[in-house]
mmCIF file of C-alpha atoms in Angstrom:
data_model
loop_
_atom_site.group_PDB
_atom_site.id
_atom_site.type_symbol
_atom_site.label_atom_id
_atom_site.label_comp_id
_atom_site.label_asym_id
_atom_site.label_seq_id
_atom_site.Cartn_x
_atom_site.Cartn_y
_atom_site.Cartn_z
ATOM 1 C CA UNK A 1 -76.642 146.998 98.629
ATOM 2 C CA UNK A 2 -78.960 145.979 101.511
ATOM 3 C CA UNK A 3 -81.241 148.681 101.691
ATOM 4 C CA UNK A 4 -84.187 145.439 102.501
ATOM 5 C CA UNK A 5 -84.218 145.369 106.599
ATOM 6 C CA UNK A 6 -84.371 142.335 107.879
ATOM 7 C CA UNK A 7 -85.247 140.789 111.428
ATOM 8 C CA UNK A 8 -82.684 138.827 113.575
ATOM 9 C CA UNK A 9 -83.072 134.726 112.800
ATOM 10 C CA UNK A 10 -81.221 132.814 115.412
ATOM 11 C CA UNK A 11 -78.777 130.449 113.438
ATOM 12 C CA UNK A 12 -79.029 126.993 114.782
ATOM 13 C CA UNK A 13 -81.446 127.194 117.872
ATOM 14 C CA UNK A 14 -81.043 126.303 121.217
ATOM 15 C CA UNK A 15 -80.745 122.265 120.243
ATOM 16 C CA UNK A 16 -77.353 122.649 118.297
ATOM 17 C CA UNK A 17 -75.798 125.295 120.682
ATOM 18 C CA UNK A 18 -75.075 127.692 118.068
ATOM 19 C CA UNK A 19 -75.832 131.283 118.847
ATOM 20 C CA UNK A 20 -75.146 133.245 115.887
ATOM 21 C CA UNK A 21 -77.815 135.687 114.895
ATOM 22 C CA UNK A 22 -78.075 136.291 111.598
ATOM 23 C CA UNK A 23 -80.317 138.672 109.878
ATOM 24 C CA UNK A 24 -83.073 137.897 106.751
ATOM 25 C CA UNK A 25 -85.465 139.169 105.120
ATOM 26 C CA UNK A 26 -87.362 137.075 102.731
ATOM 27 C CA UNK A 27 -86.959 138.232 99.226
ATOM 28 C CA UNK A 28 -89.010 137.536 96.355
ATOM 29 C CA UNK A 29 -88.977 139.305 92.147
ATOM 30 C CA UNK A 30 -90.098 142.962 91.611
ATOM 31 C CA UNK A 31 -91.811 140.721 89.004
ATOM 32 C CA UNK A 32 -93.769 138.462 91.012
ATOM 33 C CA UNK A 33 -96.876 139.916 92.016
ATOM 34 C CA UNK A 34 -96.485 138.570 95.584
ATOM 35 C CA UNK A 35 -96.124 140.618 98.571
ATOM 36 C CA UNK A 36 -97.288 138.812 101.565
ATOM 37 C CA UNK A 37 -97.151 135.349 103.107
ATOM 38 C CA UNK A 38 -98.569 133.607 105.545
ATOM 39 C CA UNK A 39 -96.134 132.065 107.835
ATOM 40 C CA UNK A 40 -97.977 128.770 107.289
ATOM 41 C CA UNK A 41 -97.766 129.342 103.641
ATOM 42 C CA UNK A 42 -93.948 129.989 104.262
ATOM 43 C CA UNK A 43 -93.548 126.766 106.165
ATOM 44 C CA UNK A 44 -95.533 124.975 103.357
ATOM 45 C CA UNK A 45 -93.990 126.026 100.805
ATOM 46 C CA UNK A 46 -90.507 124.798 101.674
ATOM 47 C CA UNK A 47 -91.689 122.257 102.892
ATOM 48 C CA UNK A 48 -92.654 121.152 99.592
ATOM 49 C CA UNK A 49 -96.338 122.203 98.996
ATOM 50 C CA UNK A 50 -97.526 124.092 95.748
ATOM 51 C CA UNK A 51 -98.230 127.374 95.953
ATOM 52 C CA UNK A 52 -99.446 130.219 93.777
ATOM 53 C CA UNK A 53 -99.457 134.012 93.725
ATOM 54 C CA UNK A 54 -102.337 135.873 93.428
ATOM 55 C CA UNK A 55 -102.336 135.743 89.592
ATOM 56 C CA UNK A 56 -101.848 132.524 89.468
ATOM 57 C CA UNK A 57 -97.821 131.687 88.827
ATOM 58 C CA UNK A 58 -96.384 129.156 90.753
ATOM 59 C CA UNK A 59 -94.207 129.801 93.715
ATOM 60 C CA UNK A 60 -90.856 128.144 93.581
ATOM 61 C CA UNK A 61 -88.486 128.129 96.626
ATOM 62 C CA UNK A 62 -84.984 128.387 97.113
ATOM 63 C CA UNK A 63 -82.611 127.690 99.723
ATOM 64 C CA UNK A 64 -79.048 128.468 100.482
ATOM 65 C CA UNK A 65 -76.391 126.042 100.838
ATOM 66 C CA UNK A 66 -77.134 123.246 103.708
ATOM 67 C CA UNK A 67 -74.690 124.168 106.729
ATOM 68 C CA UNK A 68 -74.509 128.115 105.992
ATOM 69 C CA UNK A 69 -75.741 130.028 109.028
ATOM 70 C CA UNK A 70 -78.404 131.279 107.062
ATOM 71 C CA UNK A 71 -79.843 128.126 106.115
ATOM 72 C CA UNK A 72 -79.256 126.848 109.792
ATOM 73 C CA UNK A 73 -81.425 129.914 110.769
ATOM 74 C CA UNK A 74 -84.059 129.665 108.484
ATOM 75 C CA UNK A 75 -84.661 125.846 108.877
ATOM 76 C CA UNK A 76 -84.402 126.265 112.557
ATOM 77 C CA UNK A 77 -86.898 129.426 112.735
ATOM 78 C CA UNK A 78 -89.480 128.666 109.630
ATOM 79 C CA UNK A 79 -89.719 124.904 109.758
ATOM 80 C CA UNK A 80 -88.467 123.813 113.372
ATOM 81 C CA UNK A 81 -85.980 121.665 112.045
ATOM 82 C CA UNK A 82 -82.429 120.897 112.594
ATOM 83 C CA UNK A 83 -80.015 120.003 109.557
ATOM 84 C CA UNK A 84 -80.429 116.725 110.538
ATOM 85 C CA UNK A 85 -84.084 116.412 110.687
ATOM 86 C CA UNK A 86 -84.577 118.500 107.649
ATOM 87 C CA UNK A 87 -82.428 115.635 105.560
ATOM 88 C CA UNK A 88 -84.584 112.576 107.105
ATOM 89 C CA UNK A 89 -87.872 114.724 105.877
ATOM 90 C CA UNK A 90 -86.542 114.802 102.569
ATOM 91 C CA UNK A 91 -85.616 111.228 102.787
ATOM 92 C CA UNK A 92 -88.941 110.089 103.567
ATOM 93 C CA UNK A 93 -90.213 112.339 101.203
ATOM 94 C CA UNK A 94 -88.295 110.852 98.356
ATOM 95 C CA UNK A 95 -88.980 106.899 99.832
ATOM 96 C CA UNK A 96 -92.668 108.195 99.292
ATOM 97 C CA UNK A 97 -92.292 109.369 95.676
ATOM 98 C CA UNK A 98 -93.256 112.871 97.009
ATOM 99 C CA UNK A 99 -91.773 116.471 95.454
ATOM 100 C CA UNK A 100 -88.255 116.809 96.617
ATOM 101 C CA UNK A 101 -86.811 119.592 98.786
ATOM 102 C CA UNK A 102 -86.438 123.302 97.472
ATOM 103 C CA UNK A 103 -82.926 123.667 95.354
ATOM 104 C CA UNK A 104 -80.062 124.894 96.514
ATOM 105 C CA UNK A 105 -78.137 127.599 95.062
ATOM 106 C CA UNK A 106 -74.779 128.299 95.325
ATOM 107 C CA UNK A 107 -73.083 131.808 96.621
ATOM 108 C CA UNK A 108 -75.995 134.440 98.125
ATOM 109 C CA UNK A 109 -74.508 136.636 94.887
ATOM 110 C CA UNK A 110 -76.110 133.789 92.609
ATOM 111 C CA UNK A 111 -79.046 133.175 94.437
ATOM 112 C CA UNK A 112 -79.961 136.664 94.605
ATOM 113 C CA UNK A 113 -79.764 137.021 90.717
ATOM 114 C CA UNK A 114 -81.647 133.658 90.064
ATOM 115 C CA UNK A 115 -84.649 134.940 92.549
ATOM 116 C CA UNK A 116 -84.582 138.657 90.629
ATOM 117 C CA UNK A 117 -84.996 137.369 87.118
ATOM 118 C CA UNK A 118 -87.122 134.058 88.223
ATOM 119 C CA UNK A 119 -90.844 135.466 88.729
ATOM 120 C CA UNK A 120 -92.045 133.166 91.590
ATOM 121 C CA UNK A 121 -88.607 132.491 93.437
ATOM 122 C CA UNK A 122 -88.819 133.360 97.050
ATOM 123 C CA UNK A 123 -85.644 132.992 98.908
ATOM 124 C CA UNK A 124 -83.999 134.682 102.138
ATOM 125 C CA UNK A 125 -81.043 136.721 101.706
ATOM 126 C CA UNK A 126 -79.133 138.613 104.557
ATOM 127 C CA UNK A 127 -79.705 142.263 104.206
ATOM 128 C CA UNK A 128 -76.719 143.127 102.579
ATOM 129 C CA UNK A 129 -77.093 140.464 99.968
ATOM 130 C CA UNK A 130 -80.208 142.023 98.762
ATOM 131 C CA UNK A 131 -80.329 144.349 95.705
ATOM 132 C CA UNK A 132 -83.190 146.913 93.949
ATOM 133 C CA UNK A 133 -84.689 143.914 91.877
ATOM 134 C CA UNK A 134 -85.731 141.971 94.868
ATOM 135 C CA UNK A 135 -89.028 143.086 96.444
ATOM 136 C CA UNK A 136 -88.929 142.185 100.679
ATOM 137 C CA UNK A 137 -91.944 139.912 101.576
ATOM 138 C CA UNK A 138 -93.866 140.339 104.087
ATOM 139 C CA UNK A 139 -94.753 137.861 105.991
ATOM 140 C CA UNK A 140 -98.250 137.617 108.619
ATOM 141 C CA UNK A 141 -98.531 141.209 107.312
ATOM 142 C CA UNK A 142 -95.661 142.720 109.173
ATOM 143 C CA UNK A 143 -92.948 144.104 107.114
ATOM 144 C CA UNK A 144 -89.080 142.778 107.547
ATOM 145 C CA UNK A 145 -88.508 146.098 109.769
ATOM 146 C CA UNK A 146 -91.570 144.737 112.310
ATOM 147 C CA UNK A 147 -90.415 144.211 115.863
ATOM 148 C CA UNK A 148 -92.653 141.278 115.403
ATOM 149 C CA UNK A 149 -91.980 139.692 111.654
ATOM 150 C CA UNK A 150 -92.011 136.417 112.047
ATOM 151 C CA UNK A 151 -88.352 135.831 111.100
ATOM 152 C CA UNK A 152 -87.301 138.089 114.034
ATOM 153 C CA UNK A 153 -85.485 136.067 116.623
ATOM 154 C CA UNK A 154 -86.267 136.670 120.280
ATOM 155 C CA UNK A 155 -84.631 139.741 122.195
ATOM 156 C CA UNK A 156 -81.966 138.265 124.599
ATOM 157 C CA UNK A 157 -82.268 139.661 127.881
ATOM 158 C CA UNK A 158 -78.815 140.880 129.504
ATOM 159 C CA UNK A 159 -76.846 138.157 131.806
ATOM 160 C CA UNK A 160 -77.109 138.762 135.548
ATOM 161 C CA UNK A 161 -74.401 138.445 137.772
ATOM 162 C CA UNK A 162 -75.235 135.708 140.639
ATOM 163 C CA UNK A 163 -75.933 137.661 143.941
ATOM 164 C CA UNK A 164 -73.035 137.830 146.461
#
């Protein structure tokens, strides 16, 4: 239904050359009591910290698929990390005998339903992928329709045309 705004997440970052913008909003359960995060806490938390709502439930994170633009975006954006530098932080993670990366769920579809009837899933969802069971997140404070939420990609400035 999409009725969550999102900001504009550019999918891949200036290192891969990919210049899709995508938009997400990060999407939590109308049962979780969580409203707000930190980006820190974000970047934490799928990075593999634990971390608990304000009642006390644990936070459990969940990505798309590896390769969708989404999850290109939102690696790229929230952690600073290409594909390929997100899979040798899980690999040293694992050689360490450290918590392993966030899981990854299928279709958007599936995902959304998992994070609506899972109090404590936070995930990010394009707008339209978003339904009334999932509560937007703030993040910093700013709501998904800030100029300035944190998942909000940089405004591109028009080309110029080289002088004559």
């Amino acid at each position: 239904m999409g009725s969550l705004c999102a900001g504009l997440v550019t999918a891949g970052g200036a290192r891969t050359g990919l210049g899709a913008e995508v938009a997400l909003v990060l999407v939590t359960s109308t049962k979780t009591p969580l409203e707000n995060l930190s980006l820190g806490d974000l970047r934490q938390l799928f990075l593999g910290a634990t971390l608990r709502d304000d009642q006390g439930g644990t936070l459990v994170p969940l990505n798309q698929e590896p390769g969708t633009p989404e999850r290109k975006a939102f690696d790229r954006r929230v952690l600073g990390l290409s594909p390929d530098e997100m899979a040798r932080y899980w690999i040293d993670q694992k050689v360490r005998g450290l918590k392993g990366a966030p899981r990854n769920l299928g279709p958007p579809q599936m995902l959304a339903r998992v994070v609506e009837r899972f109090a404590g899933a936070v995930a990010y969802l394009r707008p339209d992928q978003t339904h009334p069971g999932l509560r937007a997140l703030r993040i910093d404070g700013r709501p998904s329709t800030h100029p300035h939420y944190a998942l909000a990609a940089p405004l591109k400035t028009a080309p110029t045309s080289p002088n004559p």
